[in-house]
JSON list of C-alpha atoms in Angstrom, two decimals:
[
{"chain": "D", "resi": 7, "resn": "UNK", "atom": "CA", "xyz": [0.00, 0.01, 0.02]},
{"chain": "D", "resi": 8, "resn": "UNK", "atom": "CA", "xyz": [2.69, 2.50, 0.90]},
{"chain": "D", "resi": 9, "resn": "UNK", "atom": "CA", "xyz": [2.36, 5.98, 2.28]},
{"chain": "D", "resi": 10, "resn": "UNK", "atom": "CA", "xyz": [0.56, 8.99, 0.86]},
{"chain": "D", "resi": 11, "resn": "UNK", "atom": "CA", "xyz": [-1.02, 12.14, 2.26]},
{"chain": "D", "resi": 12, "resn": "UNK", "atom": "CA", "xyz": [-4.29, 11.52, 4.06]},
{"chain": "D", "resi": 13, "resn": "UNK", "atom": "CA", "xyz": [-7.23, 12.96, 2.23]},
{"chain": "D", "resi": 14, "resn": "UNK", "atom": "CA", "xyz": [-10.14, 11.62, 4.28]},
{"chain": "D", "resi": 15, "resn": "UNK", "atom": "CA", "xyz": [-11.23, 8.72, 6.46]},
{"chain": "D", "resi": 16, "resn": "UNK", "atom": "CA", "xyz": [-9.88, 5.91, 4.29]},
{"chain": "D", "resi": 17, "resn": "UNK", "atom": "CA", "xyz": [-8.04, 3.56, 6.72]},
{"chain": "D", "resi": 18, "resn": "UNK", "atom": "CA", "xyz": [-5.72, 2.54, 3.92]},
{"chain": "D", "resi": 19, "resn": "UNK", "atom": "CA", "xyz": [-4.25, 6.00, 3.69]},
{"chain": "D", "resi": 20, "resn": "UNK", "atom": "CA", "xyz": [-1.11, 7.05, 5.59]},
{"chain": "D", "resi": 21, "resn": "UNK", "atom": "CA", "xyz": [-0.01, 10.19, 7.35]},
{"chain": "D", "resi": 22, "resn": "UNK", "atom": "CA", "xyz": [3.71, 9.21, 7.44]},
{"chain": "D", "resi": 23, "resn": "UNK", "atom": "CA", "xyz": [6.40, 9.72, 4.83]},
{"chain": "D", "resi": 24, "resn": "UNK", "atom": "CA", "xyz": [7.50, 6.53, 3.06]},
{"chain": "D", "resi": 25, "resn": "UNK", "atom": "CA", "xyz": [11.13, 6.70, 4.26]},
{"chain": "D", "resi": 26, "resn": "UNK", "atom": "CA", "xyz": [10.07, 6.80, 7.96]},
{"chain": "D", "resi": 27, "resn": "UNK", "atom": "CA", "xyz": [7.56, 3.99, 7.55]},
{"chain": "D", "resi": 28, "resn": "UNK", "atom": "CA", "xyz": [10.16, 1.86, 5.74]},
{"chain": "D", "resi": 29, "resn": "UNK", "atom": "CA", "xyz": [12.64, 2.42, 8.56]},
{"chain": "D", "resi": 30, "resn": "UNK", "atom": "CA", "xyz": [10.07, 1.54, 11.25]},
{"chain": "D", "resi": 31, "resn": "UNK", "atom": "CA", "xyz": [9.06, -1.68, 9.51]},
{"chain": "D", "resi": 32, "resn": "UNK", "atom": "CA", "xyz": [12.72, -2.64, 9.02]},
{"chain": "D", "resi": 33, "resn": "UNK", "atom": "CA", "xyz": [13.52, -2.11, 12.72]},
{"chain": "D", "resi": 34, "resn": "UNK", "atom": "CA", "xyz": [10.29, -3.97, 13.68]},
{"chain": "D", "resi": 35, "resn": "UNK", "atom": "CA", "xyz": [11.86, -7.14, 12.27]},
{"chain": "D", "resi": 36, "resn": "UNK", "atom": "CA", "xyz": [14.05, -7.21, 15.34]},
{"chain": "D", "resi": 37, "resn": "UNK", "atom": "CA", "xyz": [11.38, -6.10, 17.84]},
{"chain": "D", "resi": 38, "resn": "UNK", "atom": "CA", "xyz": [9.57, -8.33, 20.35]},
{"chain": "D", "resi": 39, "resn": "UNK", "atom": "CA", "xyz": [5.89, -8.73, 19.57]},
{"chain": "D", "resi": 40, "resn": "UNK", "atom": "CA", "xyz": [3.50, -9.35, 22.47]},
{"chain": "D", "resi": 41, "resn": "UNK", "atom": "CA", "xyz": [-0.18, -10.26, 22.53]},
{"chain": "D", "resi": 42, "resn": "UNK", "atom": "CA", "xyz": [-2.58, -7.56, 23.66]},
{"chain": "D", "resi": 43, "resn": "UNK", "atom": "CA", "xyz": [-6.34, -7.05, 23.48]},
{"chain": "D", "resi": 44, "resn": "UNK", "atom": "CA", "xyz": [-5.60, -5.39, 20.12]},
{"chain": "D", "resi": 45, "resn": "UNK", "atom": "CA", "xyz": [-3.62, -8.34, 18.69]},
{"chain": "D", "resi": 46, "resn": "UNK", "atom": "CA", "xyz": [0.14, -8.63, 18.34]},
{"chain": "D", "resi": 47, "resn": "UNK", "atom": "CA", "xyz": [1.97, -5.39, 19.13]},
{"chain": "D", "resi": 48, "resn": "UNK", "atom": "CA", "xyz": [5.57, -4.20, 19.39]},
{"chain": "D", "resi": 49, "resn": "UNK", "atom": "CA", "xyz": [7.16, -0.97, 20.49]},
{"chain": "D", "resi": 50, "resn": "UNK", "atom": "CA", "xyz": [9.73, 0.04, 17.88]},
{"chain": "D", "resi": 51, "resn": "UNK", "atom": "CA", "xyz": [12.25, 2.83, 18.65]},
{"chain": "D", "resi": 52, "resn": "UNK", "atom": "CA", "xyz": [13.26, 4.94, 15.63]},
{"chain": "D", "resi": 53, "resn": "UNK", "atom": "CA", "xyz": [14.82, 8.42, 15.59]},
{"chain": "D", "resi": 54, "resn": "UNK", "atom": "CA", "xyz": [13.74, 9.51, 19.05]},
{"chain": "D", "resi": 55, "resn": "UNK", "atom": "CA", "xyz": [10.18, 8.14, 18.84]},
{"chain": "D", "resi": 56, "resn": "UNK", "atom": "CA", "xyz": [8.68, 4.81, 19.85]},
{"chain": "D", "resi": 57, "resn": "UNK", "atom": "CA", "xyz": [6.28, 3.54, 17.16]},
{"chain": "D", "resi": 58, "resn": "UNK", "atom": "CA", "xyz": [3.50, 1.08, 17.92]},
{"chain": "D", "resi": 59, "resn": "UNK", "atom": "CA", "xyz": [3.44, -1.66, 15.31]},
{"chain": "D", "resi": 60, "resn": "UNK", "atom": "CA", "xyz": [0.47, -3.99, 15.17]},
{"chain": "D", "resi": 61, "resn": "UNK", "atom": "CA", "xyz": [0.25, -7.28, 13.29]},
{"chain": "D", "resi": 62, "resn": "UNK", "atom": "CA", "xyz": [-2.75, -9.48, 13.65]},
{"chain": "D", "resi": 63, "resn": "UNK", "atom": "CA", "xyz": [-5.42, -11.34, 11.84]},
{"chain": "D", "resi": 64, "resn": "UNK", "atom": "CA", "xyz": [-5.70, -11.29, 8.10]},
{"chain": "D", "resi": 65, "resn": "UNK", "atom": "CA", "xyz": [-4.53, -7.76, 7.46]},
{"chain": "D", "resi": 66, "resn": "UNK", "atom": "CA", "xyz": [-1.14, -6.20, 6.78]},
{"chain": "D", "resi": 67, "resn": "UNK", "atom": "CA", "xyz": [0.92, -5.03, 9.73]},
{"chain": "D", "resi": 68, "resn": "UNK", "atom": "CA", "xyz": [0.59, -1.33, 10.47]},
{"chain": "D", "resi": 69, "resn": "UNK", "atom": "CA", "xyz": [2.03, 1.53, 12.47]},
{"chain": "D", "resi": 70, "resn": "UNK", "atom": "CA", "xyz": [-0.65, 2.74, 14.85]},
{"chain": "D", "resi": 71, "resn": "UNK", "atom": "CA", "xyz": [0.82, 5.74, 16.66]},
{"chain": "D", "resi": 72, "resn": "UNK", "atom": "CA", "xyz": [4.05, 6.92, 18.17]},
{"chain": "D", "resi": 73, "resn": "UNK", "atom": "CA", "xyz": [5.23, 8.57, 21.33]},
{"chain": "D", "resi": 74, "resn": "UNK", "atom": "CA", "xyz": [8.28, 10.47, 22.40]},
{"chain": "D", "resi": 75, "resn": "UNK", "atom": "CA", "xyz": [9.31, 13.83, 23.74]},
{"chain": "D", "resi": 76, "resn": "UNK", "atom": "CA", "xyz": [6.18, 15.96, 23.90]},
{"chain": "D", "resi": 77, "resn": "UNK", "atom": "CA", "xyz": [3.69, 13.11, 24.22]},
{"chain": "D", "resi": 78, "resn": "UNK", "atom": "CA", "xyz": [1.66, 10.80, 21.98]},
{"chain": "D", "resi": 79, "resn": "UNK", "atom": "CA", "xyz": [1.00, 11.48, 18.30]},
{"chain": "D", "resi": 80, "resn": "UNK", "atom": "CA", "xyz": [-1.17, 9.91, 15.69]},
{"chain": "D", "resi": 81, "resn": "UNK", "atom": "CA", "xyz": [0.98, 8.21, 13.06]},
{"chain": "D", "resi": 82, "resn": "UNK", "atom": "CA", "xyz": [-0.38, 5.62, 10.67]},
{"chain": "D", "resi": 83, "resn": "UNK", "atom": "CA", "xyz": [0.99, 3.54, 7.80]},
{"chain": "D", "resi": 84, "resn": "UNK", "atom": "CA", "xyz": [0.31, 0.06, 6.46]},
{"chain": "D", "resi": 85, "resn": "UNK", "atom": "CA", "xyz": [3.15, -2.29, 5.67]},
{"chain": "D", "resi": 86, "resn": "UNK", "atom": "CA", "xyz": [3.54, -3.45, 2.10]},
{"chain": "D", "resi": 87, "resn": "UNK", "atom": "CA", "xyz": [3.23, -7.19, 1.50]},
{"chain": "D", "resi": 88, "resn": "UNK", "atom": "CA", "xyz": [7.03, -7.22, 1.09]},
{"chain": "D", "resi": 89, "resn": "UNK", "atom": "CA", "xyz": [7.39, -5.65, 4.57]},
{"chain": "D", "resi": 90, "resn": "UNK", "atom": "CA", "xyz": [4.65, -7.75, 6.15]},
{"chain": "D", "resi": 91, "resn": "UNK", "atom": "CA", "xyz": [6.06, -11.18, 5.27]},
{"chain": "D", "resi": 92, "resn": "UNK", "atom": "CA", "xyz": [9.37, -10.80, 7.17]},
{"chain": "D", "resi": 93, "resn": "UNK", "atom": "CA", "xyz": [7.47, -9.38, 10.17]},
{"chain": "D", "resi": 94, "resn": "UNK", "atom": "CA", "xyz": [5.22, -12.50, 10.23]},
{"chain": "D", "resi": 95, "resn": "UNK", "atom": "CA", "xyz": [8.33, -14.66, 10.07]},
{"chain": "D", "resi": 96, "resn": "UNK", "atom": "CA", "xyz": [9.78, -12.81, 13.06]},
{"chain": "D", "resi": 97, "resn": "UNK", "atom": "CA", "xyz": [6.56, -13.21, 15.00]},
{"chain": "D", "resi": 98, "resn": "UNK", "atom": "CA", "xyz": [6.43, -16.96, 14.15]},
{"chain": "D", "resi": 99, "resn": "UNK", "atom": "CA", "xyz": [10.00, -17.42, 15.28]},
{"chain": "D", "resi": 100, "resn": "UNK", "atom": "CA", "xyz": [9.35, -15.60, 18.57]},
{"chain": "D", "resi": 101, "resn": "UNK", "atom": "CA", "xyz": [6.18, -17.47, 19.40]},
{"chain": "D", "resi": 102, "resn": "UNK", "atom": "CA", "xyz": [4.68, -14.13, 20.51]},
{"chain": "D", "resi": 103, "resn": "UNK", "atom": "CA", "xyz": [3.55, -14.16, 24.10]}
]
């Protein structure tokens, strides 16, 4: 799917630039995913922020917010299928708890 400027309420749209999203999904491949009431979730530190990456069910992994100096911020991006597959492999190897 990739990133693009949000134009409305389409959940497939992103409000992050592609380079940042790519970096977060790359670092997420080494993150520890844990089960929550929202599905599998990892906290991924990148460039002074901690991004919340969710991966569950039959949808692509996604970034669902970030926090850092100054508080929480909305940040959203879907992984591409090429980014999602290695994340799923990481989760399967970990046996997410």
